[in-house]
XYZ file of C-alpha atoms in Angstrom:
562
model
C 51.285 93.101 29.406
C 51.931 90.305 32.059
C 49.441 87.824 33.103
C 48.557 87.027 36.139
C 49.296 83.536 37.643
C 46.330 80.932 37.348
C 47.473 79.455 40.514
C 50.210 79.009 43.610
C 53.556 78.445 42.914
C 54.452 74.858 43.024
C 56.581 74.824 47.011
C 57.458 71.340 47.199
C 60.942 69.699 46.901
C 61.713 67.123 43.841
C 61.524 63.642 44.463
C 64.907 63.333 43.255
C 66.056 65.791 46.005
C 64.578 64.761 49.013
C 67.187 62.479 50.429
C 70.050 64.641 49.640
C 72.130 66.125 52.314
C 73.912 68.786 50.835
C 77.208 68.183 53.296
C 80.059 66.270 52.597
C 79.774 62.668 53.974
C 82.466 62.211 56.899
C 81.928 58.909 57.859
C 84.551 56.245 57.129
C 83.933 53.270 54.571
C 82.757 49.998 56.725
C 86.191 48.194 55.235
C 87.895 49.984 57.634
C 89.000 47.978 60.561
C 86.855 47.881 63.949
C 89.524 48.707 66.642
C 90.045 46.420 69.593
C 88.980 46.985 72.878
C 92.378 47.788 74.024
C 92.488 50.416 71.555
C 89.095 51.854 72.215
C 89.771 52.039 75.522
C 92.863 53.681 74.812
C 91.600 56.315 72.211
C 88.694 57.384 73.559
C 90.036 56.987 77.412
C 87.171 55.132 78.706
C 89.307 55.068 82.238
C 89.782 59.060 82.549
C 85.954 59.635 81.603
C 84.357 56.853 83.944
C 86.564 58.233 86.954
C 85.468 61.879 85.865
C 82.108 60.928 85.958
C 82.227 59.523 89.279
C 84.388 62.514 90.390
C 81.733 64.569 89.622
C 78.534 62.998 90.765
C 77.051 63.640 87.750
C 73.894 60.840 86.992
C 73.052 61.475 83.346
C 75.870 62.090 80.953
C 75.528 62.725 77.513
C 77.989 61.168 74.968
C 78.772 63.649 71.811
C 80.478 61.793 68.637
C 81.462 63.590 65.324
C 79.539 61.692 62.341
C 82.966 60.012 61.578
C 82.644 58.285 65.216
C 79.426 57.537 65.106
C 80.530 53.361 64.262
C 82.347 53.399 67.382
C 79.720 54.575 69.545
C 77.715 51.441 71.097
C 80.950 50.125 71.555
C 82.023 53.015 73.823
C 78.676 53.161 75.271
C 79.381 49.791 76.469
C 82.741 49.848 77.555
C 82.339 52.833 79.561
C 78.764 51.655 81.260
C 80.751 48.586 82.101
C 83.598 50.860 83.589
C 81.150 52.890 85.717
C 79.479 49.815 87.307
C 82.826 47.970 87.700
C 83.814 51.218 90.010
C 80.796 51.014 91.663
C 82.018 47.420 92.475
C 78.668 45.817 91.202
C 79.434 42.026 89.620
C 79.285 42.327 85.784
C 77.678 39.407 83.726
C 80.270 38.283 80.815
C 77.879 37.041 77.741
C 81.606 37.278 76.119
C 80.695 37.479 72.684
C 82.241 37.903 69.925
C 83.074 41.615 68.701
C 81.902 40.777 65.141
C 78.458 39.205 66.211
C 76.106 42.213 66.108
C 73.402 40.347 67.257
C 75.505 38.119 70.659
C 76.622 42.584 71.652
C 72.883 43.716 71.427
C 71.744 40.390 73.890
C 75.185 41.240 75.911
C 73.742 45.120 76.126
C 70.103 43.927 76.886
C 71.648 41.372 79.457
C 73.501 44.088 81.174
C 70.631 46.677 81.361
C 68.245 44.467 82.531
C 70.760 43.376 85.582
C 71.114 46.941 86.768
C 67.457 47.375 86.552
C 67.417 44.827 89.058
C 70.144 45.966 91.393
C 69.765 47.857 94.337
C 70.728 51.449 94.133
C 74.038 51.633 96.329
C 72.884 53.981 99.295
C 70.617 57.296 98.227
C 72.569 57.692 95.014
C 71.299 56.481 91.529
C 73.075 54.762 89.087
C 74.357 56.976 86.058
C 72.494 56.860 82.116
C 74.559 57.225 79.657
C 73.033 59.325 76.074
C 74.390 59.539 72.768
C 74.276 62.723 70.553
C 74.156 60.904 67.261
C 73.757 64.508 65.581
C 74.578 67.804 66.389
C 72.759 71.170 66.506
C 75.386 73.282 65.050
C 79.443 72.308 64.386
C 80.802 68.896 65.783
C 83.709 71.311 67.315
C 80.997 72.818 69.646
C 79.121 71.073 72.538
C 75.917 70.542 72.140
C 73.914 72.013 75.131
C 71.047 71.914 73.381
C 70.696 68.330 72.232
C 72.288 67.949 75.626
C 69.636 69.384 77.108
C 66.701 67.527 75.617
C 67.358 64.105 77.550
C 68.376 66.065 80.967
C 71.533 65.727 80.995
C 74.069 66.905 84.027
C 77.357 66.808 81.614
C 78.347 66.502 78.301
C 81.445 63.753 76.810
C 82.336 65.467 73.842
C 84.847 63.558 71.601
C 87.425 64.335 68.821
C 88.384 67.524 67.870
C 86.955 70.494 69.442
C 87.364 74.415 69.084
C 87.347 74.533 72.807
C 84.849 77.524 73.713
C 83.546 78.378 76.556
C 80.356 76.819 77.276
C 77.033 78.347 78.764
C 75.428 76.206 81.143
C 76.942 72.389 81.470
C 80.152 71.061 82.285
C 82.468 69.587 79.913
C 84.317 66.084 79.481
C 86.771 66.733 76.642
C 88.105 63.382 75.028
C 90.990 64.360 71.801
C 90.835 60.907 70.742
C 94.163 61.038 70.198
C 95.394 59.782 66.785
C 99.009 57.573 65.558
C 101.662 60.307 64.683
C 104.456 58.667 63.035
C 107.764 61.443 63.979
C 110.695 60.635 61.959
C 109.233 61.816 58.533
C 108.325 65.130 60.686
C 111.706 65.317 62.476
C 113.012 65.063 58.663
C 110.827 67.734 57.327
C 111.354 70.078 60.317
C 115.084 69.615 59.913
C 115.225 70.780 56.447
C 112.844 73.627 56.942
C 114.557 75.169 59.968
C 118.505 74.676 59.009
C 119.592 77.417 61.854
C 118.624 75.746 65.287
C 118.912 78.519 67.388
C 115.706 79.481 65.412
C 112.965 80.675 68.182
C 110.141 78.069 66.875
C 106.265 77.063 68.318
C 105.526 73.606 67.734
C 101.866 72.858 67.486
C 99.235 70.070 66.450
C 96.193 69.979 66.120
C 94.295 68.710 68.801
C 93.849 65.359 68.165
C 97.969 64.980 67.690
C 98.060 66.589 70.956
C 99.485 64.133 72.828
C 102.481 63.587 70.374
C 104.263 66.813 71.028
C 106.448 66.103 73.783
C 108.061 63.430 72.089
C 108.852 65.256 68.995
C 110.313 68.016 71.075
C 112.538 65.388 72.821
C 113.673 64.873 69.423
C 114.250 67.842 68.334
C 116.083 68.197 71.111
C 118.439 65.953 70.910
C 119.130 67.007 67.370
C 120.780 70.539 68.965
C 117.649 72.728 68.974
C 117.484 74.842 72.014
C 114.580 77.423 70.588
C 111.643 75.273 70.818
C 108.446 76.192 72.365
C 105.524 73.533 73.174
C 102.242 75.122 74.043
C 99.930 73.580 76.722
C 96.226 73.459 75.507
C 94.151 76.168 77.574
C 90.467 76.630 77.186
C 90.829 80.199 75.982
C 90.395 81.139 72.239
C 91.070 85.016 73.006
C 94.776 83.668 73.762
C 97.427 85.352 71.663
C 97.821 81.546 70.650
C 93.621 80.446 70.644
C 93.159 77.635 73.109
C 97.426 77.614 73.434
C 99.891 79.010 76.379
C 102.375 81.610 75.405
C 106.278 81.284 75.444
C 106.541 82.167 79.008
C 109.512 84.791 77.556
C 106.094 86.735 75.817
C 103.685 86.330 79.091
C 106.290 88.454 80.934
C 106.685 90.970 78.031
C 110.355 90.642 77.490
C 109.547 89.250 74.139
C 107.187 89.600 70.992
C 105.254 87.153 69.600
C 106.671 88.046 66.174
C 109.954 86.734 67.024
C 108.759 83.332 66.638
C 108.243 80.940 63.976
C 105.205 78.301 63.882
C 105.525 75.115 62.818
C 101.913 73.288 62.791
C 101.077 69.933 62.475
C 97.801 68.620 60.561
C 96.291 71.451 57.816
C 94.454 74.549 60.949
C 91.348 75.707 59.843
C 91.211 79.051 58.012
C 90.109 81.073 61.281
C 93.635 79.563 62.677
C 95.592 80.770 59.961
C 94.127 84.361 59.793
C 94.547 84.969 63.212
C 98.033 84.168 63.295
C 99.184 85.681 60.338
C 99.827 88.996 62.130
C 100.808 87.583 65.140
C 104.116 85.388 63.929
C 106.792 85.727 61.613
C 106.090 83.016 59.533
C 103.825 80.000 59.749
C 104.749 76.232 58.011
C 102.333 73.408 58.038
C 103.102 69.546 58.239
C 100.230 68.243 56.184
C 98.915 64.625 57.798
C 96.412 63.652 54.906
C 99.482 62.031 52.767
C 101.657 58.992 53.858
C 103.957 59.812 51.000
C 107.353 61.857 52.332
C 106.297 65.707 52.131
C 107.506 68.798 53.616
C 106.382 71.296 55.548
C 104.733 74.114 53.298
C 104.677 77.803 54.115
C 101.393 79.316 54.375
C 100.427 81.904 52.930
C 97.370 84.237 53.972
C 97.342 87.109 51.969
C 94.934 86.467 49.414
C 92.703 85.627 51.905
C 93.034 88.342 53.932
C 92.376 90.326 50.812
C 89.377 88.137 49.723
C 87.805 89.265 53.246
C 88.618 92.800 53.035
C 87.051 92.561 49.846
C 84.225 91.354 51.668
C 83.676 93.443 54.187
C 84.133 97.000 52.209
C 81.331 95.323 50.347
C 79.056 95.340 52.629
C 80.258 99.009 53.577
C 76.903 100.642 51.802
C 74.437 97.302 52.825
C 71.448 98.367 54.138
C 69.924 95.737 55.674
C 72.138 92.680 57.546
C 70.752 89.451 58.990
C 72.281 88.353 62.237
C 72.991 84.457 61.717
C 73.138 82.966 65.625
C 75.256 79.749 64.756
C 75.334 78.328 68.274
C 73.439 78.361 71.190
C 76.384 76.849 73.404
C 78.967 79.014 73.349
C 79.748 81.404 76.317
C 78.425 85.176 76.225
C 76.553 84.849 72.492
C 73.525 86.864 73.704
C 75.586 90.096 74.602
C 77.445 89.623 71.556
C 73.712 89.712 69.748
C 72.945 92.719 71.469
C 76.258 94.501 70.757
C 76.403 93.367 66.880
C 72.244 94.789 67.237
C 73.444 97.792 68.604
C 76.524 98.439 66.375
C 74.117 98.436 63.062
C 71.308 100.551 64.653
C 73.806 103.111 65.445
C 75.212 103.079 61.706
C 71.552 104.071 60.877
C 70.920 99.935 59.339
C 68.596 97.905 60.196
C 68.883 94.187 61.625
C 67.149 90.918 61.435
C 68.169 87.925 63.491
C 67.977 84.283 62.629
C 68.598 80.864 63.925
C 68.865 78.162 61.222
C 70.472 75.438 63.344
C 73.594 74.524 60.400
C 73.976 77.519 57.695
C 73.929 76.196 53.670
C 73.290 78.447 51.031
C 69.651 77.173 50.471
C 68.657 78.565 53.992
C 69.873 82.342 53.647
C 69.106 82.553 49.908
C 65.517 82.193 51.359
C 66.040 86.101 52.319
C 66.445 88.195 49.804
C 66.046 91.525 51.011
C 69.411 90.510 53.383
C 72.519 92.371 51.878
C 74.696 91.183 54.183
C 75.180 88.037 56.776
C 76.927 88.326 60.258
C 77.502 84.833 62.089
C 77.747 84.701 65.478
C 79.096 81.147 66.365
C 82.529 79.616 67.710
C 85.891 81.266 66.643
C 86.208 78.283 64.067
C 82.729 78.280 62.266
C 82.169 81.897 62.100
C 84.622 82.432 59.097
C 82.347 80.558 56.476
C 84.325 80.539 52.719
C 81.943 79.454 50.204
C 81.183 81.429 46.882
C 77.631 79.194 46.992
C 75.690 81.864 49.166
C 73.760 84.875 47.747
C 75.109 87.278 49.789
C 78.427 87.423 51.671
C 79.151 86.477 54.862
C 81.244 88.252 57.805
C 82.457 87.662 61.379
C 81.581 90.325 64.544
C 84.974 91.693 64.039
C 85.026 92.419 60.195
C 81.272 93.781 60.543
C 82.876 96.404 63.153
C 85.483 97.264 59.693
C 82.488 97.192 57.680
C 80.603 99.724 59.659
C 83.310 102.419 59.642
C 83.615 105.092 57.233
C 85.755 104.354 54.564
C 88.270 107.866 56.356
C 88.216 105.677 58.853
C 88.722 102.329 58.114
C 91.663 100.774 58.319
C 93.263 97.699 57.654
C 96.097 96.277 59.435
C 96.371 92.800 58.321
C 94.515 91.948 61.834
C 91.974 89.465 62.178
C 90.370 87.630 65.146
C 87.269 85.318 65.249
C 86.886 85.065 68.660
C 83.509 87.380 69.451
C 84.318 87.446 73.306
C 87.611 89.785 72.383
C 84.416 92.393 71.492
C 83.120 92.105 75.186
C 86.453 92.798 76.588
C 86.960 96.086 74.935
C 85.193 99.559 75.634
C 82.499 100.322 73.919
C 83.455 103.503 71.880
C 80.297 105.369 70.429
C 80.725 104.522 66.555
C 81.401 107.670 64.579
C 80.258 108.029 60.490
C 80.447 110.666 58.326
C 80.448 114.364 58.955
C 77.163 115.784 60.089
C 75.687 112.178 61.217
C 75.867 113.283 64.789
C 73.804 116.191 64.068
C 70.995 114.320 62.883
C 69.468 113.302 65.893
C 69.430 116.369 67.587
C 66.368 118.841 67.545
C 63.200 118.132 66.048
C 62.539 116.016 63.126
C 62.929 118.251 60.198
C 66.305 119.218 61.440
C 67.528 115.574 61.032
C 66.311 115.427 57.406
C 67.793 118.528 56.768
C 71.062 117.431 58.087
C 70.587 113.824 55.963
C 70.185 115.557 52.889
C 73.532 117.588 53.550
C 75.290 114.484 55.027
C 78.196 113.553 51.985
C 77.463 110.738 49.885
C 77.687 107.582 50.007
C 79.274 105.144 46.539
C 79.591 101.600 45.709
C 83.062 100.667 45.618
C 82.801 97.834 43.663
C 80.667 99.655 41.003
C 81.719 103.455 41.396
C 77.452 103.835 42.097
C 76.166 106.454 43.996
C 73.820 104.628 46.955
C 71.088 106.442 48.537
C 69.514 104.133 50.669
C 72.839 102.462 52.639
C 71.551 104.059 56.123
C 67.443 103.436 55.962
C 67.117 104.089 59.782
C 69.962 107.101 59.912
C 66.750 109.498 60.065
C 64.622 108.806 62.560
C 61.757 110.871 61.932
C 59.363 109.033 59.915
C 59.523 106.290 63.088
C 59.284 109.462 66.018
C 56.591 111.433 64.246
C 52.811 110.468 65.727
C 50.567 108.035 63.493
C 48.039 109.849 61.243
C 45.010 109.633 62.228
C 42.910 106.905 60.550
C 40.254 106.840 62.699
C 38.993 103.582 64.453
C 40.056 101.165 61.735
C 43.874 102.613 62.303
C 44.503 100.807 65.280
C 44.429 97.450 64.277
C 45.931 97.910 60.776
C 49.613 96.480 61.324
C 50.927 97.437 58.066
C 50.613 100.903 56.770
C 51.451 102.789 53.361
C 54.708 104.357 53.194
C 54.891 108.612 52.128
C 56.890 109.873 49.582
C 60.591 109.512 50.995
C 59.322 107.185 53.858
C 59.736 103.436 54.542
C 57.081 101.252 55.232
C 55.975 101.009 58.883
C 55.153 97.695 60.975
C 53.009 99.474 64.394
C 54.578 102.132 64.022
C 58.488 101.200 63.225
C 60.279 102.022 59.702
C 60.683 98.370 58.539
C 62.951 98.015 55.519
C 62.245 94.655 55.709
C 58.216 95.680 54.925
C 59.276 98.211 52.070
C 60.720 95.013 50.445
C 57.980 93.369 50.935
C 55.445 95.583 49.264
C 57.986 97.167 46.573
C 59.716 93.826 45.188
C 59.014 90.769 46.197
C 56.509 88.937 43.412
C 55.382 86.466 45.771
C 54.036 87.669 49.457
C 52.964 84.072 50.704
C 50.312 81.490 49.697
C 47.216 82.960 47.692
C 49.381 86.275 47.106
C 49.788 85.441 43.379
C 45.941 86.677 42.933
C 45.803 90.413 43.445
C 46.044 91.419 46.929
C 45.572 94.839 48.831
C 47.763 94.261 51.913
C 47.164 97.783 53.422
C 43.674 98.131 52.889
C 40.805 96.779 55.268
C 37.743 96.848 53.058
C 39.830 94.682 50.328
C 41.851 91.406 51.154
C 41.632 87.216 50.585
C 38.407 86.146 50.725
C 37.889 83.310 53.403
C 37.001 80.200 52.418
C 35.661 76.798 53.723
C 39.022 73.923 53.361
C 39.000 70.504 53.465
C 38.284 68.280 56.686
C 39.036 65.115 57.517
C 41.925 62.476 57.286
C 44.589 61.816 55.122
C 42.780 59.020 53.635
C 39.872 61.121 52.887
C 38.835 64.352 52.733
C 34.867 66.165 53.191
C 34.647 69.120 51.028
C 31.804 71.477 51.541
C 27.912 70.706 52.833
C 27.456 67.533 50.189
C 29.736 65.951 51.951
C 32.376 64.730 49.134
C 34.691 62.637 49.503
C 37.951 63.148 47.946
């Protein structure tokens, strides 16, 4: 016999926990050299962004930094409020400090705001206000409307490396921040991994090496190779090449995109590497993180791909998935929400949607009656690899595998993360096992006739028969009238499931209620002592807290202090 709890769970977080950030510090050790201004000016292109600015019109800009910029931001706050004002032809004051006196560049800044205070405004036009985004909503890769949002703002700077997605509502200033390449050791390594130079091969960087790649390919040139192909960056992750041009040989279809080889520079994320893997012939990577001589190593995708196969043929008899909305930036996310939402209702599954801001393992573990996680953010964060979470997670495109029969699904090595590619294509009615489209037609006890004879349905993983893998397949529980329960029915939003029948919230099958009531131990605060949930005449009883302030509290009529 169990006993029942004298008292509330304890819901507090450890002392010893409350400072911890869970994420993997990325900003550089203070040792490291401060750059010049020169360099600043150089790296983060303080020119190109003040005459942008002004080419725009725009009046309040927002300045985005990665965490591992975040040292170098008053600095380019300054440099490029100075270059907007020296455009504007207003006369600067010159504290000239010194860069390593903290306190001489915070007078300097004061100095400087306080004289364009006073200035006139030069004709009807206001001088711009610069913002910085010292933390982001979601990924650093993404712009942050939101934040961007919250002081006003008519355009966003975003710098360092970005997955270049299509934004929602502001315009973009993109700043690489372009990084030191050194390209003999690369020349070497691409030398002795492509011996044959008439060998059709895509040279590509990441982002921040950007600006390196038509010097290597003058080298490489020189060196005999006539097969190379340079991509120009495009703002277009659906590209056969995401965010890259094509060889112009494929645009025009007189080539495949197999033909060629890639050679990458600076480890690509994982969503890089899976989309490409069925799109080249082979893929080698020039690793930047080592200034020891290396080569370039081939990579190799197929135990990934397998891992998320695994993955999704998991989920294939889940029940119950949780939409996870990982940006609220990126171009056409709400019809992908409402195509994901209509994808799993017409597998007979429910879905629940979330927004967590940045997804760790503690947030989602939070819901355990979620088999299953689909992420709707940027082509680069949606593919999340961690064997910390509770349940697994999945992109739009491998939920659209997961949902399929397993006659019909079938894998081709094919993977995309971009979600818009799901917009572009028709939308086919999603077909299940035989007798499924039966179900809905005629009058309720048809359907359950037709679920009972629809084939079933096993774990793969476990060889399991499931019953329960499509709780909303019948619809008649949710279509058939309330029962009458007189006056008192109306305003009861919970009420007890039948035999066979899932738990209904005003008059909706909820799984997510039938968990509630059938396993879950603890139902909120004061649910520990015996509860009836669906019954009026029983419940908590209400009673008098504590008023007052945090320094002391009145409890009850005697007026005790506490």
């Amino acid at each position: 016999m169990t006993s029942q709890p004298s008292a509330p769970p304890i819901l507090s977080t450890p002392d010893a926990h409350i400072f911890e950030d869970p994420s993997p510090a990325l900003v550089p050790p203070a040792s490291q050299p401060r750059p010049s201004d020169q360099d600043l000016d150089d790296v983060y292109e303080i020119s190109r962004t003040a005459r942008e600015i002004r080419a725009g019109g725009w009046q309040r800009v927002a300045l985005q930094f990665p965490d591992a910029m975040l040292r170098d931001a008053p600095r380019v706050f300054e440099r490029l409020e100075r270059c907007l004002r020296e455009e504007s032809r207003v006369p600067v004051v010159d504290v000239a400090p010194s860069i390593d006196d903290d306190a001489a560049v915070e007078r300097r800044r004061r100095s400087e705001r306080d004289d364009i205070a006073q200035e006139p405004q030069l004709g009807a036009r206001g001088r711009e206000r610069l913002f910085i985004l010292a933390d982001t909503s979601y990924g650093a890769c993404c712009v942050d409307e939101i934040a961007a949002e919250h002081v006003d703002a008519d355009v966003v700077v975003h710098y360092g490396r970005s997955c270049l997605s299509p934004t929602a509502r502001l315009p973009v200033i993109y700043v690489f921040t372009s990084r030191p390449l050194p390209l003999d050791p690369i020349v070497r390594s691409f030398e002795g991994t492509f011996s044959d130079k008439d060998t059709k091969v895509i040279l590509m960087a990441d982002i921040t090496y950007s600006s390196h790649m038509g010097a290597l390919l003058i080298q490489l040139g020189q060196l005999g190779y006539t097969n190379l192909f340079v991509p120009s960056i495009v703002h277009d992750p659906s590209s056969p090449l995401p965010n890259r041009t094509v060889p112009p040989s494929v645009s025009s279809g007189e080539e495949n995109l197999t033909s060629y080889h890639l050679f990458h520079i600076s480890d690509p994320p994982a969503s890089l590497l899976l989309t490409l893997s069925s799109r080249l012939e082979s893929m080698y990577i020039y690793p930047t993180n080592s200034e020891a001589p290396i080569t370039a190593l081939q990579a190799q995708t197929s135990r990934l791909l397998m891992r998320r196969y695994a993955l999704l043929t998991s989920l294939s008899t889940c029940p119950i998935f949780g939409i996870l909305i990982n940006t609220l930036s990126v171009k056409n996310y709400l019809p992908v929400i409402t195509r994901i939402q209509a994808q799993i209702a017409a597998a007979g599954k429910k879905s629940y949607t979330f927004v967590v801001g940045k997804i760790n393992a503690a947030k989602v573990a939070n819901f355990s009656e979620i088999g299953g996680w689909v992420v709707v953010g940027c082509w680069e964060s949606s593919l999340i690899e961690s064997r910390d979470f509770y349940r697994p997670i999945i992109t739009p495109f491998e939920l659209g595998l997961a949902l399929k029969s397993d006659e019909e699904r079938l894998w081709t090595g094919e993977w995309t993360g971009d979600f818009n590619s799901l917009i572009d294509e028709e939308r086919k009615p999603i077909t299940h096992e035989k007798g499924q489209e039966e179900e809905h037609e005629g009058d309720g006890e048809g359907g359950l006739d037709d679920e009972e004879s629809a084939p079933p349905e096993y774990d793969l993983r476990t060889g399991r028969y499931v019953s329960h893998s499509r709780p909303m397949r019948s619809s008649a529980a949710a279509s058939l009238p309330m029962p009458d329960r007189g006056k008192g029915s109306s305003s009861q939003a919970m009420i007890r499931r039948a035999n066979g029948d899932l738990t209904q919230i005003n008059g909706t099958a909820s799984p997510g209620a039938e968990y509630l009531q059938s396993q879950r131990t603890w139902k909120g605060l004061g649910s520990d002592f015996e509860i009836k949930y669906g019954d009026e005449d029983q419940g908590t009883a209400v009673e008098e807290g504590r008023r007052g302030v945090a320094r002391g509290y009145t409890v009850g009529e005697d007026s005790e202090r506490r």
